[in-house]
CSV table of C-alpha atoms and ligand atoms in Angstrom, one decimal:
chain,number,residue,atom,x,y,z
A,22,UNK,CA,0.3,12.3,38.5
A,23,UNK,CA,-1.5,14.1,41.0
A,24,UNK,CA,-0.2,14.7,44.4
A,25,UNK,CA,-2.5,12.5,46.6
A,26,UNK,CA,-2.0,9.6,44.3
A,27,UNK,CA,1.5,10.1,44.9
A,28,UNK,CA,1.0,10.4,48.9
A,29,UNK,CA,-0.8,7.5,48.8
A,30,UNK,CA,2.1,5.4,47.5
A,31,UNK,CA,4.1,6.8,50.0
A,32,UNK,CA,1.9,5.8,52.4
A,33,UNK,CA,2.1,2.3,51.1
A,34,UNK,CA,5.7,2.7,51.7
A,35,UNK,CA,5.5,3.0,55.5
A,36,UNK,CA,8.3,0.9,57.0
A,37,UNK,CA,10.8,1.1,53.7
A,38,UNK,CA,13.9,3.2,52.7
A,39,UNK,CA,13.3,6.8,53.6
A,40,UNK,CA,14.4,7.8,50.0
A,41,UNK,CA,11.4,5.8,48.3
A,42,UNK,CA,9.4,8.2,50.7
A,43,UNK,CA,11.7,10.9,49.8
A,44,UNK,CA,11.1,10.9,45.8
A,45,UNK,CA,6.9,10.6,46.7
A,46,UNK,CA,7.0,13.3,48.8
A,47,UNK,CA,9.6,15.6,46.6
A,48,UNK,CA,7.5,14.6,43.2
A,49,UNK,CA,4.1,16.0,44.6
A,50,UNK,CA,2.9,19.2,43.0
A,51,UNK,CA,-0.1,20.9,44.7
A,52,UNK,CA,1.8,23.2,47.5
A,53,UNK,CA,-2.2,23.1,48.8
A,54,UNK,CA,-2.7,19.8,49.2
A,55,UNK,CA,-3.2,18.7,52.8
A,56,UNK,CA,-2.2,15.5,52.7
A,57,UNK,CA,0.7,16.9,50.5
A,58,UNK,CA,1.8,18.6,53.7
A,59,UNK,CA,1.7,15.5,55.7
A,60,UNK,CA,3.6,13.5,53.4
A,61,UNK,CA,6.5,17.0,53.6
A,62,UNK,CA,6.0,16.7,57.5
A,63,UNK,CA,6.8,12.6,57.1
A,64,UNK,CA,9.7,13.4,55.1
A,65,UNK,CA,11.3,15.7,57.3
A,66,UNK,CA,10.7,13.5,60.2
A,67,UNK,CA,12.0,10.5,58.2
A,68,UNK,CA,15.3,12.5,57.1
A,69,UNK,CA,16.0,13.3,60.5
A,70,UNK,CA,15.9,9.2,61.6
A,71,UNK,CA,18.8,8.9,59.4
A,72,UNK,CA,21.8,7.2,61.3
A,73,UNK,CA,25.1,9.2,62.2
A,74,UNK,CA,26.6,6.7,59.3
A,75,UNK,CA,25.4,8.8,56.4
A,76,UNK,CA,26.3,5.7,53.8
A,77,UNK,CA,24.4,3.4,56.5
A,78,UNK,CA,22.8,0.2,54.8
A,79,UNK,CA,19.2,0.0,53.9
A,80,UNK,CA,18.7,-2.5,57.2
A,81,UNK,CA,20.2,0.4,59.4
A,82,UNK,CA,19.3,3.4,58.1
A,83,UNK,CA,15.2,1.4,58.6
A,84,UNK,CA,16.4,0.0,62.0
A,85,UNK,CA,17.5,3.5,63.1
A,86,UNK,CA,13.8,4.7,61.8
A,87,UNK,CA,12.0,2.2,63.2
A,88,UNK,CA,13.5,2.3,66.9
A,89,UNK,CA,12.4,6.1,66.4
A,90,UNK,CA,8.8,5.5,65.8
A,91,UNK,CA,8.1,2.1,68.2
A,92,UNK,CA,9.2,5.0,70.9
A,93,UNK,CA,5.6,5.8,70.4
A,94,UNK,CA,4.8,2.4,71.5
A,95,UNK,CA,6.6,1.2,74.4
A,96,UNK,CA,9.7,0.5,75.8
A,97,UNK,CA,11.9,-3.2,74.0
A,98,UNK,CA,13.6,-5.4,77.5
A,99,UNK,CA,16.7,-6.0,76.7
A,100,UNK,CA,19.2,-8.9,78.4
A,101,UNK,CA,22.8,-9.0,78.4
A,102,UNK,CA,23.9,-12.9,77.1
A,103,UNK,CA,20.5,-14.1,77.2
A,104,UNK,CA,20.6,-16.8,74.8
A,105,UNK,CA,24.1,-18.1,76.0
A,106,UNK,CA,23.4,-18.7,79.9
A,107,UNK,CA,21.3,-18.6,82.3
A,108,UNK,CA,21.1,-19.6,86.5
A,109,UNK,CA,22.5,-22.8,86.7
A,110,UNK,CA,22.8,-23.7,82.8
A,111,UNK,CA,24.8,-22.7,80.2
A,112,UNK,CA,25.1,-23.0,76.6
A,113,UNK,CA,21.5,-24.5,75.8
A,114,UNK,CA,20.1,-24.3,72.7
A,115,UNK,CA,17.0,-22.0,72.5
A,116,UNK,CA,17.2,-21.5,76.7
A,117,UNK,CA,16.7,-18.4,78.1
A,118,UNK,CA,15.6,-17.5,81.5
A,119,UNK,CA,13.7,-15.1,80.3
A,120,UNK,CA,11.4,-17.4,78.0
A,121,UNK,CA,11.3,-19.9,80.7
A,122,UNK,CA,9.5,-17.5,82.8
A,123,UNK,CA,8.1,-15.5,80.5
A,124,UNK,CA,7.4,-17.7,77.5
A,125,UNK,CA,8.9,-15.4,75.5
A,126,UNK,CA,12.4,-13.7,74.5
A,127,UNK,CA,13.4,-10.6,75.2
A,128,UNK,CA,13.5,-8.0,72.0
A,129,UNK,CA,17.1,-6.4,73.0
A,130,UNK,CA,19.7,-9.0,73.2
A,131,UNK,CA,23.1,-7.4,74.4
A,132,UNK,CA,26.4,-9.8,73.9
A,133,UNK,CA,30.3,-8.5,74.8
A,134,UNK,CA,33.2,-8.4,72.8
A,135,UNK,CA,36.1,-8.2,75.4
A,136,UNK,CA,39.0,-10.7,74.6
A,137,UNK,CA,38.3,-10.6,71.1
A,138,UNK,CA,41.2,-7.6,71.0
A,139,UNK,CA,43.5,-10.8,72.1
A,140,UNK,CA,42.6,-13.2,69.7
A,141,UNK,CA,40.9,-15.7,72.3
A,142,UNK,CA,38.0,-17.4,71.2
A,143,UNK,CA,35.8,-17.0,74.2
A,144,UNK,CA,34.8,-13.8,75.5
A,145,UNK,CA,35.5,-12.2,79.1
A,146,UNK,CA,32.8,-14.5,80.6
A,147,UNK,CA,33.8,-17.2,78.9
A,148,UNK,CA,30.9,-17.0,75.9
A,149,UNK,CA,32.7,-18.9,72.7
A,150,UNK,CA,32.8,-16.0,70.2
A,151,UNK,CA,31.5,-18.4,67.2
A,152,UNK,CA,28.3,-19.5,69.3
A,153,UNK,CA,27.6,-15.8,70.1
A,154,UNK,CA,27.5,-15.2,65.9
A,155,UNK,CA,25.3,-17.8,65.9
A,156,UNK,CA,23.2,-16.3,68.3
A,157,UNK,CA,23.2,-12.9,66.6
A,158,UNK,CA,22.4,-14.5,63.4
A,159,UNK,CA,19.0,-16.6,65.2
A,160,UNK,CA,17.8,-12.5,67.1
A,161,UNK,CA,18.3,-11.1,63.9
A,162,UNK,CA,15.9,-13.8,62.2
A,163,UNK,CA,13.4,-13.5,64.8
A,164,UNK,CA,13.8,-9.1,64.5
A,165,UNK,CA,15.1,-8.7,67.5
A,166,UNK,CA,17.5,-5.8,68.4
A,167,UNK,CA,21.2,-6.3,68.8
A,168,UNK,CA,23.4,-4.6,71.1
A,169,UNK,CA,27.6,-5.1,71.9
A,170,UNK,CA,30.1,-4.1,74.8
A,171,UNK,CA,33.2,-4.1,74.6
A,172,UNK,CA,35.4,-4.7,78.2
A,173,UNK,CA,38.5,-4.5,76.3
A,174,UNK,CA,41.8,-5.2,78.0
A,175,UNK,CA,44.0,-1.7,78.6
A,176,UNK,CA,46.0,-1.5,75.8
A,177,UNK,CA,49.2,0.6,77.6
A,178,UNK,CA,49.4,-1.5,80.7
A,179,UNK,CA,48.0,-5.1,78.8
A,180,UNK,CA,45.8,-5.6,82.0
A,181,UNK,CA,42.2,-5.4,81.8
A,182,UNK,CA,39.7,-2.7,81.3
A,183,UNK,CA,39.5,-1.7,85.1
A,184,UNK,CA,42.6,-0.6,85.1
A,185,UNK,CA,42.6,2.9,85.2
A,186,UNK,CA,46.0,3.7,84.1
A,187,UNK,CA,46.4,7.4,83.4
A,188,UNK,CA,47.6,8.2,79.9
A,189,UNK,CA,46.0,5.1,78.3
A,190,UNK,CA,43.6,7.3,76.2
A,191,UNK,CA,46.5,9.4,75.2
A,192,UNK,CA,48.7,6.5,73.9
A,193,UNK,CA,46.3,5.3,71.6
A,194,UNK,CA,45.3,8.1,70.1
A,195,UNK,CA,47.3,8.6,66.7
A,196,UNK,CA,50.4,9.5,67.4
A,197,UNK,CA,50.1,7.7,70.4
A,198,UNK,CA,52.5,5.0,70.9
A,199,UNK,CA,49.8,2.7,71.3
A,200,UNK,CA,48.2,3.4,68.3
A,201,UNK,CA,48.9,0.6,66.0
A,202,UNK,CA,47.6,-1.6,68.9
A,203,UNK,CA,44.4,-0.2,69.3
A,204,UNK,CA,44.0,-0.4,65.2
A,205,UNK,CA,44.2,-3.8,65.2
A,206,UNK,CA,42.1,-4.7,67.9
A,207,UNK,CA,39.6,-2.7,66.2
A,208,UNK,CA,40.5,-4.8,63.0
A,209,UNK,CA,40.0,-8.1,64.8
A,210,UNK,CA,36.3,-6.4,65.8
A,211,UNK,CA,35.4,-5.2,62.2
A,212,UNK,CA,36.1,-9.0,61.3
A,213,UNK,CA,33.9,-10.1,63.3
A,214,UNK,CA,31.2,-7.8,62.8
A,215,UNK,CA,31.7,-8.3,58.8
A,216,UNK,CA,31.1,-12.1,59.7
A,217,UNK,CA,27.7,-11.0,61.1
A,218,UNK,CA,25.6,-11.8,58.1
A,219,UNK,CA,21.9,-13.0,57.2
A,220,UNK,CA,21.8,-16.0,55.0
A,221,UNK,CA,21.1,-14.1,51.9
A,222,UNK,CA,25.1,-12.1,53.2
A,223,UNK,CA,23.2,-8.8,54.1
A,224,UNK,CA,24.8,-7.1,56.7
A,225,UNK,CA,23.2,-7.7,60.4
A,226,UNK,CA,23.1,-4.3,62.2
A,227,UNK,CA,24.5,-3.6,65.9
A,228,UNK,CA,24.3,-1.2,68.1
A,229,UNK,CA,27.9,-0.7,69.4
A,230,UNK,CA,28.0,0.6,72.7
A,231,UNK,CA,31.4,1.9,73.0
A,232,UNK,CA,33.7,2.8,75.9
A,233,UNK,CA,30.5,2.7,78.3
A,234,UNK,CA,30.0,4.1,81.7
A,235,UNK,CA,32.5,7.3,80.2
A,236,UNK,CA,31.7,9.3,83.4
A,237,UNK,CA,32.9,6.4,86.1
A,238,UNK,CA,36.5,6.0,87.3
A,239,UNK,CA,36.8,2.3,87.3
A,240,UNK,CA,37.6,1.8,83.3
A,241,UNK,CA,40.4,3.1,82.0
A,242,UNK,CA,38.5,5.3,79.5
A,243,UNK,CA,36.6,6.9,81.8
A,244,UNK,CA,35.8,9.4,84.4
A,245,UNK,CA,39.5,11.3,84.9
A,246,UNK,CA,41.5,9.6,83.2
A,247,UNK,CA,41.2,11.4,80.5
A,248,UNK,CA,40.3,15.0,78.9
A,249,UNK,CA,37.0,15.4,77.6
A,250,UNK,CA,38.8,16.1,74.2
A,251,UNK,CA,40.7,13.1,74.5
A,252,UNK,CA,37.9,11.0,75.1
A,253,UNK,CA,36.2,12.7,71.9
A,254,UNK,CA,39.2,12.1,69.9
A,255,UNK,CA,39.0,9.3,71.2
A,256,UNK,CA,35.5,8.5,70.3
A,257,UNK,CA,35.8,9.8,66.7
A,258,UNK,CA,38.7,8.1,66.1
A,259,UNK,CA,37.1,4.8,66.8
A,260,UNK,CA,34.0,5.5,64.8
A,261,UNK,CA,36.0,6.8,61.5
A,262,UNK,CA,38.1,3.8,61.6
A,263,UNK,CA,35.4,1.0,61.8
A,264,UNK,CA,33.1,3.6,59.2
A,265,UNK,CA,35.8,4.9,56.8
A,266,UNK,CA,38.8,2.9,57.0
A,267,UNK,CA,37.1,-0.5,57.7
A,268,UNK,CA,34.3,0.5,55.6
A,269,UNK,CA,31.4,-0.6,58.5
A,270,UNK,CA,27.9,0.5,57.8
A,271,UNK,CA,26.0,-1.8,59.6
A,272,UNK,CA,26.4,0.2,62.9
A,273,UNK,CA,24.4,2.8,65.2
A,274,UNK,CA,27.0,4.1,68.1
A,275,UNK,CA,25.7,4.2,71.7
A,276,UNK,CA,27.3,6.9,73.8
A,277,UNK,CA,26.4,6.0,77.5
A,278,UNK,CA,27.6,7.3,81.1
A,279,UNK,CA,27.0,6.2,84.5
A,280,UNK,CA,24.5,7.9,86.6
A,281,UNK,CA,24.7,11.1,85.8
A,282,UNK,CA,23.4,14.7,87.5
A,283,UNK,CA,23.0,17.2,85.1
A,284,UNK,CA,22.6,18.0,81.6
A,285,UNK,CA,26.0,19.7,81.3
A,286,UNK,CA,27.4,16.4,82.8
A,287,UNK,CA,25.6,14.0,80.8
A,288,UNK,CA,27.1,15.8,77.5
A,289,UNK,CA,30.8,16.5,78.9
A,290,UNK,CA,32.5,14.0,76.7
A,291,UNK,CA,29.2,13.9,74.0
A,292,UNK,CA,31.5,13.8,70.7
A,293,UNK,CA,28.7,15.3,68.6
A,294,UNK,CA,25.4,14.5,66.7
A,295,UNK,CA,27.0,13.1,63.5
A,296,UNK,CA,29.0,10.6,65.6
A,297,UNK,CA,26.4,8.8,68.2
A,298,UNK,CA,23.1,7.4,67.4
A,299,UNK,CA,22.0,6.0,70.9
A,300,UNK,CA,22.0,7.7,74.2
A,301,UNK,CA,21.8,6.3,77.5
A,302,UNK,CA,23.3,5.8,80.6
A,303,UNK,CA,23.4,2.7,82.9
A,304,UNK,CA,21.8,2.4,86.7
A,305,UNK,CA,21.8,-0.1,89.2
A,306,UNK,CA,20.1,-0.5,92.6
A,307,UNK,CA,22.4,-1.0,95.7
A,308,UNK,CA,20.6,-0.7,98.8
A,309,UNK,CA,17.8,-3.0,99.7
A,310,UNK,CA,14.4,-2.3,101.1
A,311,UNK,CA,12.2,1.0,101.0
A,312,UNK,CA,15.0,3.5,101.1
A,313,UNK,CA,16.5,1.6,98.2
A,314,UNK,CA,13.4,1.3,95.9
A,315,UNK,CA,12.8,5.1,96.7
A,316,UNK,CA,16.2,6.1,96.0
A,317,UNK,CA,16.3,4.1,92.6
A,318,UNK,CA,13.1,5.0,91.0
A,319,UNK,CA,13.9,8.9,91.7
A,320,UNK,CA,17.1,8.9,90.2
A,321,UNK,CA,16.0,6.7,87.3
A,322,UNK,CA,13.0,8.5,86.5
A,323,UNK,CA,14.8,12.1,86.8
A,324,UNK,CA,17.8,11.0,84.9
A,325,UNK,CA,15.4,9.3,82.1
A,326,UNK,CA,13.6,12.4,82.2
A,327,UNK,CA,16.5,14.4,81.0
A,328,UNK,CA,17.9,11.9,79.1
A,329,UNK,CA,15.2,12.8,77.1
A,330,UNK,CA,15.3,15.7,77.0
A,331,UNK,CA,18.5,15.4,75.6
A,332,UNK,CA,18.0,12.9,73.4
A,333,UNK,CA,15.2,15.3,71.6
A,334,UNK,CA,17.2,18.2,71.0
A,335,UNK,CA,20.0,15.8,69.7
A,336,UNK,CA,17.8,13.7,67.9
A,337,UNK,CA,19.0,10.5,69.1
A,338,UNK,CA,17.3,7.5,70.1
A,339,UNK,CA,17.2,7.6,74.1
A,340,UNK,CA,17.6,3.8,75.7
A,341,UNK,CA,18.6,2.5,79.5
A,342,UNK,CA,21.6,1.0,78.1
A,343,UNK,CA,22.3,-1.3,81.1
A,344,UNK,CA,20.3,-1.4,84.7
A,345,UNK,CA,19.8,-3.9,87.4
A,346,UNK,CA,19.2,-4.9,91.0
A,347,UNK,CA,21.5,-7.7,91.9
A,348,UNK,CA,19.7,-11.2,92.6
A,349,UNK,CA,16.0,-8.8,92.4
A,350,UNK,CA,15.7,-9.3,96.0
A,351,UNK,CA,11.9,-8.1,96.4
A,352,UNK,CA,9.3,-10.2,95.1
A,353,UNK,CA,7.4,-6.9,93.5
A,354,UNK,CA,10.4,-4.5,92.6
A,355,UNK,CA,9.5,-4.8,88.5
A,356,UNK,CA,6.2,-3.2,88.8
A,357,UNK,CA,6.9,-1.2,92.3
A,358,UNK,CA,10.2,-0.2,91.0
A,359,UNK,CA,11.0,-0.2,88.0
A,360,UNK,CA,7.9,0.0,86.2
A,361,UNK,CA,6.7,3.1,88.1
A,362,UNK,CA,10.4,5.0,86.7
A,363,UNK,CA,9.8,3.7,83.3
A,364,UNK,CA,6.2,3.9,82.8
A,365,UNK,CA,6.0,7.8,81.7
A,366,UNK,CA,9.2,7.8,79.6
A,367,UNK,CA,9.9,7.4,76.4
A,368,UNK,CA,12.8,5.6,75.8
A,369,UNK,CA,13.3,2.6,73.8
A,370,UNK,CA,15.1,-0.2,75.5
A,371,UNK,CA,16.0,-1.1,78.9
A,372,UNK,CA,18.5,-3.8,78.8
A,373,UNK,CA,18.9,-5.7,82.0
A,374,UNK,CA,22.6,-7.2,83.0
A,375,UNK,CA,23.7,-10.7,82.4
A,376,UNK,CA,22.3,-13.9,84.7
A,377,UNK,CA,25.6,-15.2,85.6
A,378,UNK,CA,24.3,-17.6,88.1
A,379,UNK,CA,26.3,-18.9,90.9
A,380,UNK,CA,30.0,-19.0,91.1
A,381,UNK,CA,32.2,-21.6,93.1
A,382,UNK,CA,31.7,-19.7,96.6
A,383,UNK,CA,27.8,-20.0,95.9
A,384,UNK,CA,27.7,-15.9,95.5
A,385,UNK,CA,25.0,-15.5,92.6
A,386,UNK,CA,25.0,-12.6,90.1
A,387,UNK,CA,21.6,-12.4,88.2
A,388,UNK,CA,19.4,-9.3,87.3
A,389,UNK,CA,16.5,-11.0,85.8
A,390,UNK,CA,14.5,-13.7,86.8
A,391,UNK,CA,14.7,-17.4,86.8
A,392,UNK,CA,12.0,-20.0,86.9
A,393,UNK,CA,11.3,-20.0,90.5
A,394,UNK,CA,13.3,-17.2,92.2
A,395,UNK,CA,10.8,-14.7,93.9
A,396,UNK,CA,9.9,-12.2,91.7
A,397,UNK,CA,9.2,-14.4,89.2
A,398,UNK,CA,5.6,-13.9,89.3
A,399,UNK,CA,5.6,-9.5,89.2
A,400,UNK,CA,8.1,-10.0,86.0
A,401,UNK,CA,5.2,-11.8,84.1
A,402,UNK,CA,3.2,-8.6,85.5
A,403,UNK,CA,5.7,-6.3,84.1
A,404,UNK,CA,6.0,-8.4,80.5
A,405,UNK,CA,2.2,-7.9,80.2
A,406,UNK,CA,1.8,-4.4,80.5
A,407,UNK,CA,0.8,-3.3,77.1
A,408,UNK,CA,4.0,-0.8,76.9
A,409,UNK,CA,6.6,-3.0,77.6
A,410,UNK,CA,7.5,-5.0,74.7
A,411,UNK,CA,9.5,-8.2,74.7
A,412,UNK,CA,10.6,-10.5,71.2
A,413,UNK,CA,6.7,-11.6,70.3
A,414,UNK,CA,5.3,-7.6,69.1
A,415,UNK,CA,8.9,-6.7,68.1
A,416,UNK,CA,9.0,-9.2,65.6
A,417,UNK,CA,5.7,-7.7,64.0
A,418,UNK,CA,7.4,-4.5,64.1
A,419,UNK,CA,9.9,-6.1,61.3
A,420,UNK,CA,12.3,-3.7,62.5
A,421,UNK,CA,15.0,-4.2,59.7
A,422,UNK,CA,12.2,-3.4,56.7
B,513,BMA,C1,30.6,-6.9,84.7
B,513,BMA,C2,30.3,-8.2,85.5
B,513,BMA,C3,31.5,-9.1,85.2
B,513,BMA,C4,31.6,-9.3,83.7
B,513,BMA,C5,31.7,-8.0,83.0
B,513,BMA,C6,31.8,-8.1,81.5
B,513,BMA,O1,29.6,-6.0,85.0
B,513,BMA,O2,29.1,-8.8,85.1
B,513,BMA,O3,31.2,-10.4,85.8
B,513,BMA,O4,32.8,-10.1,83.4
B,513,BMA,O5,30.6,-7.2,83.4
B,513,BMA,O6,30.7,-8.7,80.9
């Protein structure tokens, strides 16, 4: 068969299992053929895509690819527990605050798994742990992308995760006296990710954003509280036990700091290539006003910048695992702000924090907008620029295929 016949089936092939485009491009013949070489150049390009996890399901190792290539074509919004609450509602079917302003979902839906380690059956903020598998089951339907944290509890002092007790990492490392503990929290996760099926029981991918914000002090993973090899150990310990032990291949690993200054800071803890998929870091806005916007969309757009950087020589899928400005105080800030650090980068998601609404002292913790709060109107600016892409284009993208 000759070799452009060949490439042309692989071309047919675009969105499926790199190997199909492997065995094309391997079987052509003529070394001359230009469209030979394109199909070699595809191939490379596709092998590279390939997830940390190198026995990664079919649905990953495409998901992995695909998040690769729509870099090309925008940047996905992402919400933290957008299907389970919203201001001043919870726990509405199909609601969303961002369809309610928007008309549409967004494409990155992040959910959390801390308190699952103790066997309750809601999670840290209260989200019942069998409606959020019902809500990862409905984004993976619709091809959306699906992201978890994990706040989970200290496991040397038993108090939460912003406890910053020195010598946590160490005890649960093996040999560690808290070990055994630490394995069977992360048994009581694998169960639940293993019940995170499709209807025909394929796996659903996550991204599992472990131990986030490594370079802060406030978790007890973080910052100084532990050696950079600990934290790797740490880190590769985690991963081999959910990959190998629990046999998870459903999973891309996010590695993600806190702001960060430098290259060399960014990858102090990094545990390597063949154990992270995702990169990112997470930023929020504190100060109000001028000074505030100024100070925000410099740091976001130089740390995105060498976040890519990065991201490129590791070939890793870059993303702005978590950002926000609490209660968007400024009626234009997504497409004065935000936009203006995004728009030049190429990153794949941006997933904005949860809309916890109003607690019983009326303070109000929200990072996107609800129907009627002020910057309502500049959002629907920001979800129609062409490069920012919410659920509707994802789904074309059939990310999972
Ligand atoms: C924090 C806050 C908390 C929440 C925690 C875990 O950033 O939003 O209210 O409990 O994340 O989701």
């Amino acid at each position: 068969m000759p070799a452009c016949i060949q490439f042309t089936q692989a071309q047919t092939l675009k969105k499926s299992n790199i190997l199909e485009k492997g065995f094309y491009a391997i079987s052509a013949t003529s070394p001359d053929d230009k469209n030979l070489s394109s199909a070699v150049n595809e191939e490379i390009t596709a092998k590279s895509d390939l997830p940390s996890d190198k026995n990664a399901t079919k649905e990953t190792v495409n998901l992995c690819h695909n998040l690769k290539q729509l870099l090309n074509k925008g940047i996905m919004l992402g919400h933290q527990d957008d299907l389970a609450y919203g201001v001043g509602w919870k726990y509405v079917p199909g609601k969303s605050d961002v369809k309610e302003v928007t008309g549409d979902y967004p494409a990155v839906y992040g959910f959390e798994l801390g308190r699952m380690e103790l066997d309750h059956k809601v999670n840290i903020d209260s989200v019942p742990f069998d409606s959020m598998r019902n809500y990862i089951k409905t984004v993976y339907q619709r091809g959306g992308v699906i992201t978890l944290s994990w706040h989970l509890n200290n496991p040397l002092t038993g108090k939460t995760a912003w406890d910053p007790a020195d010598g946590t990492v160490a005890s649960i490392l093996p040999g560690g006296s808290k070990n055994e503990l630490y394995k069977s929290w992360l048994d009581k996760v694998a169960a639940f990710i293993v019940s995170l099926k499709d209807k025909n029981s394929v796996p659903i991918p996550v991204i599992l954003r472990l131990f986030h914000e490594l370079n802060g002090n406030w978790f007890w993973w973080g910052g100084d509280h532990c050696t950079p090899e600990q934290f790797k150990q740490l880190w590769q310990f985690t991963v081999s036990y959910l990959r190998d032990t629990k046999n998870l291949h459903q999973l891309l690993y996010a590695y993600n700091t806190d702001r960060f200054n430098s290259r060399e800071n960014y990858l102090l803890k990094y545990p390597g290539a063949e154990w992270t998929d995702v990169l990112g870091f997470d930023i929020y806005q504190r100060k109000q006003g001028e000074e505030g916007n100024t100070e925000f969309a410099e740091s976001a757009d130089k740390m995105l910048t060498m976040l890519e950087e990065i991201a490129t020589t590791e070939n890793k899928i870059p993303a702005l695992t978590e950002f926000g400005f609490g209660q968007v105080p400024d009626s234009t800030w997504w497409t004065k702000v935000l936009l203006k650090a995004l728009d030049h980068h190429k990153i794949s998601y941006a997933l904005a924090w949860r809309n916890a609404g109003f607690n019983n002292v009326g303070d109000a913790e929200f990072y996107l907008p609800y129907k009627g709060q002020e910057s309502e109107k500049d959002f629907i600016k920001f979800y129609n620029q062409p490069n920012i892409l919410f659920q509707k284009e994802v789904t074309k993208e059939h990310l999972y295929k």
